[in-house]
CSV table of C-alpha atoms in Angstrom, one decimal:
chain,number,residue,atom,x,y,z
A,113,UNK,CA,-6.6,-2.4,27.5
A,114,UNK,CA,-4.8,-2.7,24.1
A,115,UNK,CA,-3.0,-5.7,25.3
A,116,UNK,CA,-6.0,-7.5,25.7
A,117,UNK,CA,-4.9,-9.6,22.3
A,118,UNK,CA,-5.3,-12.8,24.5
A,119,UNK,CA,-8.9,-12.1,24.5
A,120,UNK,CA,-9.1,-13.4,20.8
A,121,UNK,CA,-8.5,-17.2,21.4
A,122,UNK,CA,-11.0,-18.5,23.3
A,123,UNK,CA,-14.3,-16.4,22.3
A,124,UNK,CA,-13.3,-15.4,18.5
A,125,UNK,CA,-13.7,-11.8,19.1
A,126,UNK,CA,-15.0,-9.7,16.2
A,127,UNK,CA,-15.9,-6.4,15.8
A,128,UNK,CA,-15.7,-3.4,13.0
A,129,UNK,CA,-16.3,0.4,12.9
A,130,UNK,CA,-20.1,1.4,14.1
A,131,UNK,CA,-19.7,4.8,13.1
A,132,UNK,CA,-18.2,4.2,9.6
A,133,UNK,CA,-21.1,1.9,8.7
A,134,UNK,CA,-24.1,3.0,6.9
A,135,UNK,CA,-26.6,0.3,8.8
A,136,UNK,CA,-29.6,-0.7,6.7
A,137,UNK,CA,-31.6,-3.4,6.1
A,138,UNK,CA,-33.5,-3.8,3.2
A,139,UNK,CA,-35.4,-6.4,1.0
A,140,UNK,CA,-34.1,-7.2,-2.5
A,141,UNK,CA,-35.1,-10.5,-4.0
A,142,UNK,CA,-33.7,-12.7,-6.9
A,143,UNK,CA,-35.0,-15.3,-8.8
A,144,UNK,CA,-33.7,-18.2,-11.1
A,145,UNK,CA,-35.5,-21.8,-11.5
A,146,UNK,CA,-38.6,-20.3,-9.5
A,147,UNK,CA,-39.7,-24.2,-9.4
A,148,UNK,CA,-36.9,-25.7,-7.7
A,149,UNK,CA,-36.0,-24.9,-3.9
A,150,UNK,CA,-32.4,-22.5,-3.2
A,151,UNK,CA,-30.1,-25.3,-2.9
A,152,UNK,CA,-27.0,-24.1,-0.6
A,153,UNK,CA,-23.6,-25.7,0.2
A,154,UNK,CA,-22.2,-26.2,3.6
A,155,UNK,CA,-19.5,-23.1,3.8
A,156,UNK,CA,-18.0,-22.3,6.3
A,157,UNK,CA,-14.8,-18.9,6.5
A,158,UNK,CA,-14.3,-19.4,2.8
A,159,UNK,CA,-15.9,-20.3,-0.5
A,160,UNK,CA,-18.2,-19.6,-3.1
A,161,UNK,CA,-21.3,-17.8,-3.8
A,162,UNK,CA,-24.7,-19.0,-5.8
A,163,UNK,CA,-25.5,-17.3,-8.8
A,164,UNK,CA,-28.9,-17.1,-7.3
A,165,UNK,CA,-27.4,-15.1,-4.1
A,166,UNK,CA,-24.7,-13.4,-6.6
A,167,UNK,CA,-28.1,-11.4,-8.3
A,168,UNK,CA,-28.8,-9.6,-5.3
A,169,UNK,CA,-25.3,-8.5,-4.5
A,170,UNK,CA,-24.9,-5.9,-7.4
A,171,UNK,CA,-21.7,-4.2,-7.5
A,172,UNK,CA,-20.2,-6.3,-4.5
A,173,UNK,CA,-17.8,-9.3,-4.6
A,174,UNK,CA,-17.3,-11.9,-2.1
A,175,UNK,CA,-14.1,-10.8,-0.3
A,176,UNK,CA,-10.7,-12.8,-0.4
A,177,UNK,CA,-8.0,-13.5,1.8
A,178,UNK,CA,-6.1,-10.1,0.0
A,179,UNK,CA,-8.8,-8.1,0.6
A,180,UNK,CA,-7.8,-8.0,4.5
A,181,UNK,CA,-5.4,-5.7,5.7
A,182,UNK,CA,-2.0,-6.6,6.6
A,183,UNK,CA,-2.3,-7.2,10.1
A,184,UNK,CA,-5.1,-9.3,9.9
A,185,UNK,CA,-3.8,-11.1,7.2
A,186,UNK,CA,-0.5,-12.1,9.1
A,187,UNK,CA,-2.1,-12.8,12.5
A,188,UNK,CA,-1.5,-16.0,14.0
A,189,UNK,CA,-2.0,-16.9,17.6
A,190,UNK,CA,1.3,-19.4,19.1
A,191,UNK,CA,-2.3,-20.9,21.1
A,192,UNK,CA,-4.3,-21.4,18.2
A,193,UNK,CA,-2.3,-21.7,14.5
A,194,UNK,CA,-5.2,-22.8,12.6
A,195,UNK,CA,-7.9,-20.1,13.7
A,196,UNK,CA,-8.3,-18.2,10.5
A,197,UNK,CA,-9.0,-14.3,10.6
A,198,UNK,CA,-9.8,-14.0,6.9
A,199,UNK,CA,-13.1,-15.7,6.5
A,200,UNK,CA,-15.7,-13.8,4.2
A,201,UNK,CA,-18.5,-16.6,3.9
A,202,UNK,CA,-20.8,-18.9,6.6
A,203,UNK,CA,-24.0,-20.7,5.7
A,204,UNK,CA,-26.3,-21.6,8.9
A,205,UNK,CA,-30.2,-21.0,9.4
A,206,UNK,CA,-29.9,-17.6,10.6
A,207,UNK,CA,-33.6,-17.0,10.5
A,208,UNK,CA,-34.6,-20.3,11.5
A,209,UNK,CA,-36.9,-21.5,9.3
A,210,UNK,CA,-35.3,-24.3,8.0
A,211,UNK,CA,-33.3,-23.2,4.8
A,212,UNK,CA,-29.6,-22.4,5.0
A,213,UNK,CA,-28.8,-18.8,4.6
A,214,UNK,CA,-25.4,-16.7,3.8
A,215,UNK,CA,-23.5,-14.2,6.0
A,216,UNK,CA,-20.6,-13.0,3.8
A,217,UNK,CA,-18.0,-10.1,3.5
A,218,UNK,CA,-18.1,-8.3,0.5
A,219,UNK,CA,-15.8,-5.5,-1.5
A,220,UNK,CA,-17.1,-3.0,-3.9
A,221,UNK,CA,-15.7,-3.5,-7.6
A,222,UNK,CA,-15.9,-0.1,-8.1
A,223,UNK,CA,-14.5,1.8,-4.9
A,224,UNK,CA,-13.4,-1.2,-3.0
A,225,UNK,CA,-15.3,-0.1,-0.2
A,226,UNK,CA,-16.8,-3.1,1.8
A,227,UNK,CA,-20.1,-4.4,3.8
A,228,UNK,CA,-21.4,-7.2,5.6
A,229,UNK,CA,-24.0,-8.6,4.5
A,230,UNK,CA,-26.5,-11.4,5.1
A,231,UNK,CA,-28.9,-13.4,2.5
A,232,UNK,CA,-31.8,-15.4,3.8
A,233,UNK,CA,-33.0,-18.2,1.5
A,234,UNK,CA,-36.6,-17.8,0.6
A,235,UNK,CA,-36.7,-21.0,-1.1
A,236,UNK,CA,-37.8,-21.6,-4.7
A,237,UNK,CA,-34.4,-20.4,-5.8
A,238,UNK,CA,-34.8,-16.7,-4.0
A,239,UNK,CA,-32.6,-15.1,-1.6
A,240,UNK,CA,-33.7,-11.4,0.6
A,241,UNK,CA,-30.9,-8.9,1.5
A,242,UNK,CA,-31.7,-9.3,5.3
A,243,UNK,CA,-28.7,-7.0,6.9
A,244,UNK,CA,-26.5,-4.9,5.2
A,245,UNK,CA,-23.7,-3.1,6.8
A,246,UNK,CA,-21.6,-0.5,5.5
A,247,UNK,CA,-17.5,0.2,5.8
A,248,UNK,CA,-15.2,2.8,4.4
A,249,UNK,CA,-11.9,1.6,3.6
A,250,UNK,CA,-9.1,3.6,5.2
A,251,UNK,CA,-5.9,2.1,2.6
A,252,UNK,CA,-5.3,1.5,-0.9
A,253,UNK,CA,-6.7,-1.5,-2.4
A,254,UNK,CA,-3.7,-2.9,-3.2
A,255,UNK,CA,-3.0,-3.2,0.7
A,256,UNK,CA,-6.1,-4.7,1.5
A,257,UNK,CA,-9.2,-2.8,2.9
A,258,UNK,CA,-10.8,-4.2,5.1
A,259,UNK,CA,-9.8,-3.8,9.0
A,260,UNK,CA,-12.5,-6.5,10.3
A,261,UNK,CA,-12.9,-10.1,11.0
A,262,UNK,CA,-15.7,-12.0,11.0
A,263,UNK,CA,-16.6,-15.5,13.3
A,264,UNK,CA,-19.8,-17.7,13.4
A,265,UNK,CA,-21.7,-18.5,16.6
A,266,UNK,CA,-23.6,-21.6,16.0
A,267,UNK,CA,-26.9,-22.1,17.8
A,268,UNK,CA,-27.0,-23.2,21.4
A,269,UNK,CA,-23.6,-21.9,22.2
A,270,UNK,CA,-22.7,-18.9,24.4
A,271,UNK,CA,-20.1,-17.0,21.9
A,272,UNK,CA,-19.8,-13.3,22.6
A,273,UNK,CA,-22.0,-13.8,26.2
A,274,UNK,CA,-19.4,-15.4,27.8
A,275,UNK,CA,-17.4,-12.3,27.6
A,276,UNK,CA,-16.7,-10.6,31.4
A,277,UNK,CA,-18.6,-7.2,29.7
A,278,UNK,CA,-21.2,-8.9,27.8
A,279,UNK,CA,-24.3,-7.0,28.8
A,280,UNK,CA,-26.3,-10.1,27.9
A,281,UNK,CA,-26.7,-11.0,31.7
A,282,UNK,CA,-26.9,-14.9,33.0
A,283,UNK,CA,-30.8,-15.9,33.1
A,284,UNK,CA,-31.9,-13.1,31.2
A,285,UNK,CA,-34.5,-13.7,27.2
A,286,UNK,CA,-32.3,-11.5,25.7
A,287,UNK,CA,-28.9,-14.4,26.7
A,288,UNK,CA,-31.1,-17.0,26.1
A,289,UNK,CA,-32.7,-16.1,22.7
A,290,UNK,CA,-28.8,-14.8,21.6
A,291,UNK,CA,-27.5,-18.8,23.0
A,292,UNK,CA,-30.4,-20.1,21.1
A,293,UNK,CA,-29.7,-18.8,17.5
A,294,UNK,CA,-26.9,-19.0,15.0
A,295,UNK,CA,-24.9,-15.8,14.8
A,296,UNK,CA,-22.1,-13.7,13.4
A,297,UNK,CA,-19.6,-11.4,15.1
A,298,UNK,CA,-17.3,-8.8,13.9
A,299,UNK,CA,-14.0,-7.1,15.1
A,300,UNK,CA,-15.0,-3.4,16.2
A,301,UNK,CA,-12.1,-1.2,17.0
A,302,UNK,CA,-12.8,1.2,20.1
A,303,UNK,CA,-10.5,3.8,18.4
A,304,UNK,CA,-11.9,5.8,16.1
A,305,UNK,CA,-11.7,8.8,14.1
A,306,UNK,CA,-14.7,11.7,13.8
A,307,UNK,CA,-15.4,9.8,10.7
A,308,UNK,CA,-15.8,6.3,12.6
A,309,UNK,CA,-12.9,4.7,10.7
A,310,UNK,CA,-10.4,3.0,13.2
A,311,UNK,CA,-7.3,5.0,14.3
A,312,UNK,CA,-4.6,2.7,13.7
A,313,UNK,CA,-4.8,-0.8,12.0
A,314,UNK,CA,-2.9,-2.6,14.6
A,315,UNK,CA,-5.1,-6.3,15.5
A,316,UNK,CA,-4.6,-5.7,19.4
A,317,UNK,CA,-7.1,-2.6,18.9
A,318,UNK,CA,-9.0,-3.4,15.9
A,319,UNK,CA,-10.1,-6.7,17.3
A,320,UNK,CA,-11.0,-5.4,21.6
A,321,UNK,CA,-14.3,-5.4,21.0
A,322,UNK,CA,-16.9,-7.3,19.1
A,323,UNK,CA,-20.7,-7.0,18.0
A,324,UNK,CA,-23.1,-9.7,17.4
A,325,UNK,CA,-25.6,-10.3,14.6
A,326,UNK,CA,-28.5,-12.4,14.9
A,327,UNK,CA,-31.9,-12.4,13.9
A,328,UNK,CA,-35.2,-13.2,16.3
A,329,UNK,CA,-38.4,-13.7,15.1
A,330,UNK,CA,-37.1,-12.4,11.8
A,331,UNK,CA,-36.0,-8.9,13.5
A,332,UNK,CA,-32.3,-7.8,13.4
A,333,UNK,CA,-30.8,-8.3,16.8
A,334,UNK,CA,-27.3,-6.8,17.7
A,335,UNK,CA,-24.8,-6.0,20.5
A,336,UNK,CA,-21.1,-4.6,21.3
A,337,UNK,CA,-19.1,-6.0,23.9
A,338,UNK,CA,-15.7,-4.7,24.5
A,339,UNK,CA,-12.7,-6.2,26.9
């Protein structure tokens, strides 16, 4: 099982700890230029937040390559040099309703705790906290904290379902509506402690199973697929 590694070329596995995260959603709006529409760049694993989605982030910053921890930060695959582990940003229309939203990875400025985090555009220069998911960090913060990785699905491709475990069966809504929308995965590690950090920080573990993020109909959709 732990030397499933392989597993993280083709599909982008992703996953983080379920039992360290405090899972919420909530609505928090900003506002700047009500008159104009929330203009967003194309970003994709890494760049740069609007002040207009910065408001609603409080005491979180977007994450950098240094906030990962080592292992993730070093991995590279001999099959695939250029797949990046590190990303903390993607812009797609999660909610699809034709404005670009933000999925991002962020660290606490205070505790260095860290969250994932998306924020839909409700035009007119306003963004809502949509899904908000909570991690405790494990290491110092001058080792890097966080132990996941995060990967973008876009829509109409199978991602995470094409996985031998997926329990998104072949011909079922809930494989089709998943296929049909833009999504995020993150690295979940199966090992955990009784507080739902991961065991051990080593990529082969932290990254055997994944769950999906996705939004249907404007509802928070997720699963966890591990092989």
């Amino acid at each position: 099982m732990i030397n499933k590694i392989s597993l993280l070329g083709g599909l982008l596995i992703f996953a983080a700890s379920s039992s360290a995260a405090n899972f919420t959603q909530f609505q928090a709006t900003a506002s700047s230029s009500p008159s104009k529409v929330a203009q967003v760049s194309d970003v994709q694993c890494q760049g740069q937040v609007p002040q207009q989605v910065v408001a609603i982030l409080g005491d979180y910053r977007l994450a950098k390559q240094s906030d990962f921890v080592a292992s993730i930060r070093n991995l590279k695959l001999n099959y695939s040099p250029k797949e990046k582990f590190t990303c903390s940003i993607f812009t797609a229309d999660f909610n699809q309703d034709g404005l670009k939203d933000y999925a991002m990875l962020l660290v606490n400025k205070k505790n260095s705790n860290f969250r994932f985090q998306m924020a839909l555009n409700k035009g007119k220069s306003k963004f809502n906290s949509a899904i908000v998911k909570d991690y405790k960090r494990i290491t110092k913060p001058s080792e890097g904290v966080i132990y996941t990785s995060m990967s973008f699905k876009p829509a109409k491709s199978p991602g995470l379902a094409l996985r031998d475990y997926s329990p998104l069966k072949q011909g079922t809504a809930e494989r089709k509506q998943y296929e049909a929308k833009p999504a995020i995965s993150l690295w979940k590690s199966p090992l955990q402690t009784k507080n739902g950090v991961p065991q051990n920080l080593d990529v082969s573990t932290l990254g055997y199973c994944s769950e999906a993020f996705y939004l249907v109909d404007g509802k928070q959709k997720t699963f966890v697929v591990c092989d």
